[in-house]
Amino acid sequence: MLPGNNWGDESPWISQVATLLSNNAPSVTVLLNGGEISFEDAFSSVNAGRLVVVIAGSGRTADILADALRGQATDERAKKLAKSGKLQYIDLIDIEKGVENLGEIIKGLLSN
């Protein structure tokens, strides 16, 4: 249903749909674990001006981005995303205290 033939071609479209659905209300992208395509998803959200909440400790791309936010970047894409000012991370251990905690944390981030 979307243009493109490759896995990941949908990334900008997902971001555009999220922007339309938000109807100018604040919105976030939550990145949990993730692979190579998750970098594209994060860039699409950042380019749309959307905050990306990275769940640190969930593995792979999320941990690479959390490390970049901590100043321990090993990946150029992660460095660029971290410099955008549109990434925040939440430690998985904080979420494990209760899923409602994640909602409260995100509400706090959106109100800033």
Coordinates of C-alpha atoms in Angstrom, one line a residue:
M1 CA 0.0 0.0 0.0
L2 CA 3.0 2.3 0.3
P3 CA 5.7 3.1 -2.3
G4 CA 8.8 1.1 -2.1
N5 CA 9.9 -2.5 -2.3
N6 CA 12.3 -2.8 0.6
W7 CA 11.9 -3.4 4.3
G8 CA 12.2 0.0 5.9
D9 CA 10.7 2.0 3.0
E10 CA 7.6 2.5 5.3
S11 CA 9.6 4.5 7.9
P12 CA 8.8 8.1 6.6
W13 CA 5.2 7.1 6.0
I14 CA 4.7 5.8 9.6
S15 CA 6.0 9.1 10.9
Q16 CA 3.7 11.1 8.6
V17 CA 0.7 9.1 9.7
A18 CA 1.6 9.7 13.3
T19 CA 1.9 13.4 12.6
L20 CA -1.6 13.5 11.0
L21 CA -3.2 11.4 13.8
S22 CA -1.7 13.6 16.5
N23 CA -3.6 16.6 15.0
N24 CA -1.0 19.1 16.3
A25 CA -1.0 17.5 19.8
P26 CA 2.3 16.5 21.2
S27 CA 3.3 13.0 20.3
V28 CA 6.3 10.7 20.9
T29 CA 7.9 7.7 19.3
V30 CA 8.9 4.9 21.7
L31 CA 11.9 2.9 20.6
L32 CA 12.2 -0.5 22.3
N33 CA 15.1 -2.7 21.2
G34 CA 15.0 -2.5 17.4
G35 CA 17.3 -3.2 14.4
E36 CA 18.7 -1.3 11.5
I37 CA 15.4 0.0 10.4
S38 CA 14.8 1.5 13.8
F39 CA 17.5 4.1 13.0
E40 CA 15.4 5.2 10.0
D41 CA 12.3 5.3 12.1
A42 CA 14.1 7.5 14.7
F43 CA 15.4 9.8 12.0
S44 CA 11.9 10.1 10.5
S45 CA 10.4 11.0 13.8
V46 CA 13.2 13.5 14.7
N47 CA 12.8 15.1 11.2
A48 CA 9.1 15.5 11.9
G49 CA 10.0 17.3 15.2
R50 CA 8.8 14.4 17.3
L51 CA 10.5 13.3 20.5
V52 CA 11.9 9.8 20.5
V53 CA 11.8 8.0 23.8
V54 CA 14.5 5.3 23.9
I55 CA 14.0 2.4 26.3
A56 CA 17.6 1.8 27.6
G57 CA 18.3 -1.7 28.5
S58 CA 15.9 -3.2 26.0
G59 CA 18.7 -4.1 23.6
R60 CA 20.2 -3.4 20.2
T61 CA 19.3 0.0 18.6
A62 CA 17.7 1.4 21.8
D63 CA 20.9 0.7 23.8
I64 CA 23.1 2.2 21.1
L65 CA 21.1 5.4 21.1
A66 CA 21.0 5.5 25.0
D67 CA 24.7 5.1 25.0
A68 CA 25.0 8.0 22.6
L69 CA 22.9 10.1 24.9
R70 CA 25.2 9.2 27.7
G71 CA 28.2 10.4 25.6
Q72 CA 29.4 6.9 24.8
A73 CA 28.4 6.8 21.1
T74 CA 30.0 4.1 18.9
D75 CA 27.7 4.7 15.9
E76 CA 27.7 7.8 13.7
R77 CA 23.9 7.6 13.2
A78 CA 23.5 7.5 17.0
K79 CA 25.7 10.5 17.5
K80 CA 23.7 12.5 15.0
L81 CA 20.4 11.5 16.5
A82 CA 21.7 12.3 20.1
K83 CA 22.7 15.8 18.9
S84 CA 19.2 16.5 17.6
G85 CA 17.9 17.3 21.0
K86 CA 14.8 15.1 20.2
L87 CA 16.0 11.9 22.0
Q88 CA 15.4 11.0 25.7
Y89 CA 16.0 7.7 27.3
I90 CA 14.2 5.9 30.1
D91 CA 15.8 2.9 31.8
L92 CA 13.9 -0.3 31.4
I93 CA 14.3 -1.0 35.1
D94 CA 12.2 2.1 35.8
I95 CA 9.5 0.8 33.6
E96 CA 9.6 -2.6 35.2
K97 CA 8.4 -1.0 38.4
G98 CA 5.1 -0.5 36.6
V99 CA 3.8 0.1 33.1
E100 CA 1.8 3.1 34.4
N101 CA 5.2 4.6 35.3
L102 CA 6.0 4.8 31.6
G103 CA 2.9 6.8 31.0
E104 CA 3.7 9.2 33.7
I105 CA 7.3 9.6 32.4
I106 CA 6.1 10.3 28.9
K107 CA 3.4 12.8 30.1
G108 CA 6.2 14.6 31.9
L109 CA 8.4 14.7 28.7
L110 CA 5.5 16.0 26.6
S111 CA 4.8 18.8 29.0
N112 CA 8.3 20.1 28.8

